[in-house]
Short mmCIF file of C-alpha atoms and ligand atoms in Angstrom, two decimals:
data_model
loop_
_atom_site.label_atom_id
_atom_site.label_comp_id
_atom_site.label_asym_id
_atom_site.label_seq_id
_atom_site.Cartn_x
_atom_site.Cartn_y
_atom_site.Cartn_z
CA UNK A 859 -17.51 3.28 11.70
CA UNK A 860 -19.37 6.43 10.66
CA UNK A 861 -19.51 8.17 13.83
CA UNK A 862 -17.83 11.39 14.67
CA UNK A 863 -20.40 13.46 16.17
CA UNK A 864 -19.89 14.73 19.18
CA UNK A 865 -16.54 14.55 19.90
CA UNK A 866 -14.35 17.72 21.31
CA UNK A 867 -13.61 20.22 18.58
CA UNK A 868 -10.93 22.31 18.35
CA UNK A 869 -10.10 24.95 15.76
CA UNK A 870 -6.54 24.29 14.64
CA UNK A 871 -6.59 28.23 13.47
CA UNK A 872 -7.28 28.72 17.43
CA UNK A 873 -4.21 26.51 18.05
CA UNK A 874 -1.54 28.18 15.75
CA UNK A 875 0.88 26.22 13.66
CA UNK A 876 3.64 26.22 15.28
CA UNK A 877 2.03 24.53 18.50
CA UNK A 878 0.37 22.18 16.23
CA UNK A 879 3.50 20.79 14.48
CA UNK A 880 5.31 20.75 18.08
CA UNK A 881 2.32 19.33 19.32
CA UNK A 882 1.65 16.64 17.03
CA UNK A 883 5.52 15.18 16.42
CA UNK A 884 5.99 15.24 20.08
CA UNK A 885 5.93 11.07 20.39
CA UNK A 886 7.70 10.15 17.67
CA UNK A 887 11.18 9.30 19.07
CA UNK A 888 14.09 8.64 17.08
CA UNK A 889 14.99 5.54 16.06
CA UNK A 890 17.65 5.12 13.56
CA UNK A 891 21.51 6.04 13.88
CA UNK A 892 21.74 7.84 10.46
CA UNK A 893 18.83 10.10 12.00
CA UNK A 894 21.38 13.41 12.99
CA UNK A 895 18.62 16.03 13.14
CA UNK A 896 15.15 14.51 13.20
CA UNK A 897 11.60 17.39 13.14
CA UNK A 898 12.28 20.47 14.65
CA UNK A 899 15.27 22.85 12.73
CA UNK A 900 14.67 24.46 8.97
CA UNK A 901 15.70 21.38 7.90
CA UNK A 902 16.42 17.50 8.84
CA UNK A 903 20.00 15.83 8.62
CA UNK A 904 21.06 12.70 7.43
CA UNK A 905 24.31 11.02 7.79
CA UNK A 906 24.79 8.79 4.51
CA UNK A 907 26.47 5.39 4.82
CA UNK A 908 28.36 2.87 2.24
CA UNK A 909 24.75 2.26 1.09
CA UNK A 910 22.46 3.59 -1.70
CA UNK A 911 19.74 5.60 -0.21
CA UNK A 912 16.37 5.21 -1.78
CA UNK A 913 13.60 7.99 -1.91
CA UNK A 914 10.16 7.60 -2.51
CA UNK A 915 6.76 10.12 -2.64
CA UNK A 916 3.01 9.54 -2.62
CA UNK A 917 0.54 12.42 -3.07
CA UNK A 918 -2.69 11.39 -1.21
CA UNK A 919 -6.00 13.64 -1.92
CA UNK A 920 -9.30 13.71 -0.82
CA UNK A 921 -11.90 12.54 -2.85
CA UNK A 922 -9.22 10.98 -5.36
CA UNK A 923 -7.76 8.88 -3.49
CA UNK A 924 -9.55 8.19 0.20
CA UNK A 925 -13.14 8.85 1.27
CA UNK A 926 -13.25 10.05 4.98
CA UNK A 927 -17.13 8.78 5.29
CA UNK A 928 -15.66 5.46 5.95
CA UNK A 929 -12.07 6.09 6.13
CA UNK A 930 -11.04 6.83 10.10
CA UNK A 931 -8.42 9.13 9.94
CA UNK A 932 -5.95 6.99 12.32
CA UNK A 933 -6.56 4.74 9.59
CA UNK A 934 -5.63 7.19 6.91
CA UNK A 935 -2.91 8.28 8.38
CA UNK A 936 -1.38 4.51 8.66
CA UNK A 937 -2.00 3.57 5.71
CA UNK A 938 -0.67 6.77 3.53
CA UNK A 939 2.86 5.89 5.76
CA UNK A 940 2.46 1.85 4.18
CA UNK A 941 1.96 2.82 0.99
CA UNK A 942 5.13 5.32 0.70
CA UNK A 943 7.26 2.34 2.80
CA UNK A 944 5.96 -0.51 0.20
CA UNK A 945 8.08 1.24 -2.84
CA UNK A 946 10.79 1.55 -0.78
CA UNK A 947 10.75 -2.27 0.45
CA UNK A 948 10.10 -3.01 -3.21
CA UNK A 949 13.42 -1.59 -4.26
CA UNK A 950 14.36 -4.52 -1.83
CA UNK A 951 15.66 -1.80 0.97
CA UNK A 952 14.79 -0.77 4.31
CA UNK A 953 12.74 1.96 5.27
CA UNK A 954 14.22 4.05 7.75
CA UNK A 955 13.25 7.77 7.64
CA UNK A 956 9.71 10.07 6.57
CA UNK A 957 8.77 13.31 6.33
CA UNK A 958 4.79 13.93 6.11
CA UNK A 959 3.45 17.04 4.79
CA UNK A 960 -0.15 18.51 5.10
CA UNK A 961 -2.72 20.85 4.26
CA UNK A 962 -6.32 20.71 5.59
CA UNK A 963 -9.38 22.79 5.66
CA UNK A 964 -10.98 24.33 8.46
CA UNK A 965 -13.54 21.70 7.96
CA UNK A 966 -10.71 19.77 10.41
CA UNK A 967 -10.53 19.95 14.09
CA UNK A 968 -7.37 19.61 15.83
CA UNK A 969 -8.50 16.35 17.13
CA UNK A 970 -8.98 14.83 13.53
CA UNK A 971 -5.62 16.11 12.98
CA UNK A 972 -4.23 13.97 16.06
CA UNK A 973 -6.20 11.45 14.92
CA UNK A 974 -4.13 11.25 11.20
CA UNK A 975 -1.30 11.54 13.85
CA UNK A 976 -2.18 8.36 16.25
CA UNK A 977 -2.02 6.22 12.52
CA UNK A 978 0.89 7.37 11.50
CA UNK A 979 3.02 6.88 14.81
CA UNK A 980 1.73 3.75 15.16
CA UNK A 981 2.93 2.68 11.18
CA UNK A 982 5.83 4.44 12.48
CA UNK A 983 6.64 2.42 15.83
CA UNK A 984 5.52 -0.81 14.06
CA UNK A 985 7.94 -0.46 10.86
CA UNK A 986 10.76 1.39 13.02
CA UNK A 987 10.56 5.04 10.90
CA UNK A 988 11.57 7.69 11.93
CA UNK A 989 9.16 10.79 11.06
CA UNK A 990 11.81 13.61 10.27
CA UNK A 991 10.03 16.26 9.30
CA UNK A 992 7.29 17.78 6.75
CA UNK A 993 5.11 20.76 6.08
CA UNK A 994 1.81 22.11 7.09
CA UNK A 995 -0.49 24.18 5.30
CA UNK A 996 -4.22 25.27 5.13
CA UNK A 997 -6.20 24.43 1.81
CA UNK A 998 -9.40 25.63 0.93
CA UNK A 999 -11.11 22.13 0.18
CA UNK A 1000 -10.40 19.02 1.66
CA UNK A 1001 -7.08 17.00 2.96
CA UNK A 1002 -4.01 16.38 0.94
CA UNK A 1003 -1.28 14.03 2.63
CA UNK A 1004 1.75 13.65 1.24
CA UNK A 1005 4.83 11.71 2.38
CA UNK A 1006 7.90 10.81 1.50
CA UNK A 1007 10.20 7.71 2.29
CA UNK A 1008 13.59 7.65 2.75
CA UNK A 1009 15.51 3.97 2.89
CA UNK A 1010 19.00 2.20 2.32
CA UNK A 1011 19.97 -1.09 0.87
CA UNK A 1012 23.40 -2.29 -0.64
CA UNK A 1013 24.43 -1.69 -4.06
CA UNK A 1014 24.21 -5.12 -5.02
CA UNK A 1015 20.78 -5.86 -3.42
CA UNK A 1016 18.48 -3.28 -4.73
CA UNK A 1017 16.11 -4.59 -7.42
CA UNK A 1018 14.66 -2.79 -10.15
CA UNK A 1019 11.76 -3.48 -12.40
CA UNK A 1020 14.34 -3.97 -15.63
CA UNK A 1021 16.00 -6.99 -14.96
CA UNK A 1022 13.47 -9.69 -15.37
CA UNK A 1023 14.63 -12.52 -18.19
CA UNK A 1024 12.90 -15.45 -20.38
CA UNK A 1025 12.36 -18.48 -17.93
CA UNK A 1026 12.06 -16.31 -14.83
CA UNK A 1027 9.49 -17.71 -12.28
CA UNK A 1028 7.13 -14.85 -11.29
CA UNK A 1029 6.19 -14.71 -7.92
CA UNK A 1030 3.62 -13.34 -5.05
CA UNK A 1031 3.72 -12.76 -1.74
CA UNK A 1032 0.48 -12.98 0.52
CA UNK A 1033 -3.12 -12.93 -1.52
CA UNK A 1034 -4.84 -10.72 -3.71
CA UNK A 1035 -7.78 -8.79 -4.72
CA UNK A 1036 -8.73 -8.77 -0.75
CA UNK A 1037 -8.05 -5.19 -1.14
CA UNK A 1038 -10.40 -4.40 -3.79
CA UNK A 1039 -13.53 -5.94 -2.41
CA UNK A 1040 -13.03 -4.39 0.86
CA UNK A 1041 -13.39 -1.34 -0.95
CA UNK A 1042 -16.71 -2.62 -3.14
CA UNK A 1043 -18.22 -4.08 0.63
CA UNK A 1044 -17.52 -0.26 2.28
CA UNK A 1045 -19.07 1.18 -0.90
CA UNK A 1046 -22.12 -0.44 -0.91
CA UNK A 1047 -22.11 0.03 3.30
CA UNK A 1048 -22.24 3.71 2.90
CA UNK A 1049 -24.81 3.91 0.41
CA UNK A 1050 -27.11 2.18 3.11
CA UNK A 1051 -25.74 4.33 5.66
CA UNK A 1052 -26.92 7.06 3.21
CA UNK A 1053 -30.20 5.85 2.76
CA UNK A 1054 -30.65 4.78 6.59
CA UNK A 1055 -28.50 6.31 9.44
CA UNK A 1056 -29.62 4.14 12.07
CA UNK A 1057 -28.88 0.77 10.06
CA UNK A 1058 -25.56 -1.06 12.11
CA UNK A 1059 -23.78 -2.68 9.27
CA UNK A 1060 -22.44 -6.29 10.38
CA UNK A 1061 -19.37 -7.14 8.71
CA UNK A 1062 -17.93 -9.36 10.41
CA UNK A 1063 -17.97 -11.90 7.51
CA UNK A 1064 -15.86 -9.34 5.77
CA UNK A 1065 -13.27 -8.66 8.50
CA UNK A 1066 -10.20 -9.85 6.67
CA UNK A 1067 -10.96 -7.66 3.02
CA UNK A 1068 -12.13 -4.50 4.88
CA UNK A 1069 -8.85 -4.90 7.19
CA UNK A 1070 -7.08 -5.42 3.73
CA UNK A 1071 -8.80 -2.10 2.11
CA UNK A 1072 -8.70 0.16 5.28
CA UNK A 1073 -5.51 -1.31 6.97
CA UNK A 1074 -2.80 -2.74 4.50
CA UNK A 1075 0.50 -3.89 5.80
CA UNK A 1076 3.47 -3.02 3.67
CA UNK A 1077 6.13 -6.16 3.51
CA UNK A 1078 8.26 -5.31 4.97
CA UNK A 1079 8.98 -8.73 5.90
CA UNK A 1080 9.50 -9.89 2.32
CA UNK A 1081 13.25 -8.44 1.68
CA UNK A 1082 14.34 -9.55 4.62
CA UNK A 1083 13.29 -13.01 4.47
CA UNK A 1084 14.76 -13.10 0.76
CA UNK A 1085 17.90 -12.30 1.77
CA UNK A 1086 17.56 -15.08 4.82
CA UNK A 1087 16.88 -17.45 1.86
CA UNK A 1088 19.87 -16.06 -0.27
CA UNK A 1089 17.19 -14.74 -2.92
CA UNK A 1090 18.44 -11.60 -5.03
CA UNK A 1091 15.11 -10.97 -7.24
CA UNK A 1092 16.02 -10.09 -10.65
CA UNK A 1093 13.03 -7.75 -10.85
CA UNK A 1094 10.11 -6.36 -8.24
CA UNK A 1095 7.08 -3.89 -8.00
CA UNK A 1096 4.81 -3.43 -5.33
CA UNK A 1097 1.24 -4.06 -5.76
CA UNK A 1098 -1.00 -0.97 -5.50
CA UNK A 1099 -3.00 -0.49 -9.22
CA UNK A 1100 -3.12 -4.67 -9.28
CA UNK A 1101 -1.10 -7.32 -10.79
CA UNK A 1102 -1.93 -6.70 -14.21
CA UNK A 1103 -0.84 -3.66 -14.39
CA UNK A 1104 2.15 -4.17 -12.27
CA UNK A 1105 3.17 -7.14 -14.68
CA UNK A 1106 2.87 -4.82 -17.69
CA UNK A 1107 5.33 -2.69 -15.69
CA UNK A 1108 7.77 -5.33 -15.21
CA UNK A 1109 7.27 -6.82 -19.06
CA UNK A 1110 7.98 -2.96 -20.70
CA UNK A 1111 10.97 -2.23 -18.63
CA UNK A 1112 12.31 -5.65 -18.62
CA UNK A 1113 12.01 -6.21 -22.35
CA UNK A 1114 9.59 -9.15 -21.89
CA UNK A 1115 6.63 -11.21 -21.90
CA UNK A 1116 4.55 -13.19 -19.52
CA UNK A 1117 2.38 -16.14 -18.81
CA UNK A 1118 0.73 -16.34 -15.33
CA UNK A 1119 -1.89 -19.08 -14.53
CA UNK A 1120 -5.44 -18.77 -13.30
CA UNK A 1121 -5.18 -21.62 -11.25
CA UNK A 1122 -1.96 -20.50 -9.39
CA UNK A 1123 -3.27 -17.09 -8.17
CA UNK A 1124 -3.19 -17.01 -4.49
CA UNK A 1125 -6.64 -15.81 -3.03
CA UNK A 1126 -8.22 -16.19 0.31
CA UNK A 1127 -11.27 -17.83 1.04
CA UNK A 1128 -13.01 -14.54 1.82
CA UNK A 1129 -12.37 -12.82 -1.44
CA UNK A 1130 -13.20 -16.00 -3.27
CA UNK A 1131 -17.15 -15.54 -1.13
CA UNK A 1132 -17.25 -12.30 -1.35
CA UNK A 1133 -16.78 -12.28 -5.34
CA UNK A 1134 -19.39 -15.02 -5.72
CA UNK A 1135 -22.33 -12.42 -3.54
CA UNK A 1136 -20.62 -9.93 -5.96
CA UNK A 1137 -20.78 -11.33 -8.86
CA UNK A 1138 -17.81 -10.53 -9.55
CA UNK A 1139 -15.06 -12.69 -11.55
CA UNK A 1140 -12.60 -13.62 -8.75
CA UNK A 1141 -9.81 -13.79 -11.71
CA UNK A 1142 -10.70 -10.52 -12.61
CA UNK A 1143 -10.57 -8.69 -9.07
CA UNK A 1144 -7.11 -10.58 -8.42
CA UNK A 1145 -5.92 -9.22 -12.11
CA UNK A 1146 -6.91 -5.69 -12.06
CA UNK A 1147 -8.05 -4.67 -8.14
CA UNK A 1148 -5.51 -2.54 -6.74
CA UNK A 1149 -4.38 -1.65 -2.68
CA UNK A 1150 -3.21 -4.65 -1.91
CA UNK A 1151 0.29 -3.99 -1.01
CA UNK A 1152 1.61 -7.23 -1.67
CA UNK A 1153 5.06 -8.02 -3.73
CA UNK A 1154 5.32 -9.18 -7.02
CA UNK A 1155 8.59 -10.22 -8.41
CA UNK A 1156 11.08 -12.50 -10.39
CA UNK A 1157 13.27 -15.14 -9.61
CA UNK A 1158 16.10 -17.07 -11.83
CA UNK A 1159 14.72 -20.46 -12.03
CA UNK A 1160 17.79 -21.65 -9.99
CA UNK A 1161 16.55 -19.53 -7.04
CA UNK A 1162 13.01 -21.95 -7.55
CA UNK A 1163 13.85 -24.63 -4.41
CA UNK A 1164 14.98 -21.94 -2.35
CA UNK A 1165 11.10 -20.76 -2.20
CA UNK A 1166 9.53 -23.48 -3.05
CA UNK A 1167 6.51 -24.51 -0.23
CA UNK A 1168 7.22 -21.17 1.11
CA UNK A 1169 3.81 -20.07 2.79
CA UNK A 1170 4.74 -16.21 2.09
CA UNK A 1171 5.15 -16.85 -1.51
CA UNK A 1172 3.06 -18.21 -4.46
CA UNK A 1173 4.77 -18.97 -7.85
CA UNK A 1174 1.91 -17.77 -10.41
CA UNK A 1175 3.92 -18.04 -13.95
CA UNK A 1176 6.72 -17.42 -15.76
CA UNK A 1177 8.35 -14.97 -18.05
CA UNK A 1178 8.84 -15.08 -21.79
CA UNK A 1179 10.25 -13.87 -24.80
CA UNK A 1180 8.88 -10.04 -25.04
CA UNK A 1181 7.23 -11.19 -28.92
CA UNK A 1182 5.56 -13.73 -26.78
CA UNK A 1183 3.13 -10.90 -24.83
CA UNK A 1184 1.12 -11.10 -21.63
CA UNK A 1185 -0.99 -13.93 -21.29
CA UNK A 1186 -3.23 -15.16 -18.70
CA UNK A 1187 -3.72 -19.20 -19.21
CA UNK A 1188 -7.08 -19.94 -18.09
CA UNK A 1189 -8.13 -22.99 -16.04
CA UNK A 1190 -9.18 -24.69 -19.53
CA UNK A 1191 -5.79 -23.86 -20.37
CA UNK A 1192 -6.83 -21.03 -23.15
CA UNK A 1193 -4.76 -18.10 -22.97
CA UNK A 1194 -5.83 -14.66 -22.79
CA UNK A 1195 -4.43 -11.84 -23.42
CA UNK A 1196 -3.77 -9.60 -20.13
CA UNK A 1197 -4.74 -5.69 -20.20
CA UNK A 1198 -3.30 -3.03 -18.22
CA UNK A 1199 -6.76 -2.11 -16.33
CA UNK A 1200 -6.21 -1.86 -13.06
CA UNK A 1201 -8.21 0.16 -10.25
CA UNK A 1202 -8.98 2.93 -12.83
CA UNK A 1203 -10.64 0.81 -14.98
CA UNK A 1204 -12.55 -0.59 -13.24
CA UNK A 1205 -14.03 1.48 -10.67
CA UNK A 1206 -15.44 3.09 -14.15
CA UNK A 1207 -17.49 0.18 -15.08
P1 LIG B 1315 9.66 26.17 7.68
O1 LIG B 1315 8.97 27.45 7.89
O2 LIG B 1315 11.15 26.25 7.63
O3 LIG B 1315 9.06 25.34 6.58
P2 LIG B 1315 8.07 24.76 9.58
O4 LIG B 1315 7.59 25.59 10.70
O5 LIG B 1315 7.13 24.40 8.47
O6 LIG B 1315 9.43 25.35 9.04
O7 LIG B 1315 8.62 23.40 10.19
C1 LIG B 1315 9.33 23.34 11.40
C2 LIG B 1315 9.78 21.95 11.64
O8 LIG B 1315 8.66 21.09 11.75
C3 LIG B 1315 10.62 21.39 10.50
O9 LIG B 1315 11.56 20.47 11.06
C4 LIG B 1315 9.60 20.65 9.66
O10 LIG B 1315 10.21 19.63 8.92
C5 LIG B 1315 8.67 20.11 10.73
N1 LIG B 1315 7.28 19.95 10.24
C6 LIG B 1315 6.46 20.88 9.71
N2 LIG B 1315 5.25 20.39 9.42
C7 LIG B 1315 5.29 19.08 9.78
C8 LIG B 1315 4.35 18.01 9.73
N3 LIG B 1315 3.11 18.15 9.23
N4 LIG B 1315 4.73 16.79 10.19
C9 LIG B 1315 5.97 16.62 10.68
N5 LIG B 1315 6.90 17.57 10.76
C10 LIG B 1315 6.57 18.81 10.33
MG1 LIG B 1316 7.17 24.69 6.52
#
């Protein structure tokens, strides 16, 4: 972390565009049947099924959302691919195809460029993508990333956020708020590294959040195993602003309210520490930090022994009538009202 001095330096505007894209998209193989015509013409060619195909874009920017003084760039470049593919699994469909489009400054060498590239062909190998095509650009300041997903699922299996009704268990996969205090444990990190260039940070007591901030997994494991255990959800969202903000998504487009439970949400042990040398309200960073990639969604109450014990999943509440609102019920079993904050918010404070 925080080295990059040194290291061989070429100037892409030495290396011309055209070798670069060639260049960079040369190990990318593809992978996927409906892939006719992957990188390489003016444009790339699909062949549709009986499926729905499902299409998904994230804009990525410098200084908004990542900071390269402790984000590697093979890092950046896997995660921007996770979290395009994590709203396509949350549609409850598979991700098959991605285009990735770029501009950089001259501030870039060639070999941070291949770099980006590493991340994203290893997202790419791991999920079984296909990278099919993009653009590339100069810009006067900074990075900008953007991708866009491309997946299928049936008709009848794609979930949206609308169709969540009274008595609906909500559920969780994996933990949260890991995401969020990686991000607070890098912050403070760099502002030592600021102060004192020599100081070796040890984090290994942190290795599970910082993995969770600087390398989220998208689940891509989640639809799948629902439809192994014959679970349609009636609604879903991914996780990226944080829960609270992803339930008020649900509850407006849905037409409902909520209760969740203090006590049910799933954290690990190493958020839970981390929070306490914080000071930080462990409740709080599962309710409003954001990155964490995980699914949240709801399940007919019929569907409840199905996933019940399941170590993927965490039931955390229930839905209500929408005059009934979004409450959190406390561990003294007082119920709060929730607020939208998520990451925003609170990276303000
Ligand atoms: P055009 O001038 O038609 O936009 P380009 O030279 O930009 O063509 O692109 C040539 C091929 O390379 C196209 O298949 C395009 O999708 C692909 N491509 C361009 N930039 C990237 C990139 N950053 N990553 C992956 N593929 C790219
Ligand atoms: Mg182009």
């Amino acid at each position: 972390m925080f080295e990059d001095k040194n290291q061989q330096r070429t100037s892409l505007s030495e290396f011309g565009e055209f070798r670069l894209i060639e260049h960079l998209t040369q190990y990318f193989p593809v992978k996927h049947k409906t892939t006719t015509k992957g990188v390489g013409d003016d444009a790339a060619v699909l062949s549709s099924s009986e499926d729905e195909t499902v299409i998904t874009t994230d804009l990525l920017v410098e200084g908004v959302h990542f900071d390269l003084s402790y984000m590697p760039l093979k890092h950046l470049g896997y995660k921007a691919v996770m979290v395009n593919i994590s709203d396509v699994y949350a549609m409850n469909a598979s991700a098959e195809q991605i285009t990735v489009s770029i501009a950089v400054s001259n501030r870039f060498s060639l070999e941070a460029i291949e770099e980006l590239y590493a991340g994203i062909q290893l997202a790419c190998e791991t999920y079984g993508i296909d990278l099919i095509g993009g653009d590339t650009s100069s810009s006067t300041k900074g990075m900008i990333i953007s991708i866009t997903a491309i997946g299928k699922a049936a008709k009848e299996s794609i979930v949206y956020r609308d169709g969540a009704k009274p008595t609906d268990l909500i559920v969780v996969s994996g933990d949260l708020g890991g995401a969020y205090l990686g991000f607070q444990v890098l912050e403070r990190e760099k502002q030592v590294f600021e102060v004192n260039p020599n100081n070796q940070p040890d984090l290994s007591n942190y290795s599970y959040i910082i993995e969770r901030q600087l390398k989220p997994e998208a689940r891509k494991d989640i639809p799948e195993l629902l439809k192994e255990l014959d679970v349609k959800p009636t609604a879903m969202i991914d996780i990226s602003d944080g829960l609270s903000s992803e339930l008020f998504h649900i509850a407006k487009q849905s037409k409902v309210g909520c209760k969740v439970y203090e006590e049910k949400l799933p954290l690990d042990p190493q958020v839970i520490s981390t929070c306490e040398e914080f000071q930080l309200d462990s409740t709080m960073v599962a309710l409003s930090g954001g990155e964490d990639y995980e699914l949240l969604f709801t399940i007919s109450i019929s569907d409840y022994d199905k996933i019940k014990g399941n170590p993927h999943f965490t039931v955390i509440g229930h839905i209500t009538e929408e005059n009934q609102g979004l409450h959190l019920v406390s561990r003294a079993n007082q119920e709060i009202a929730l607020k939208a904050q998520g990451w925003n918010a609170f990276s303000n404070e």
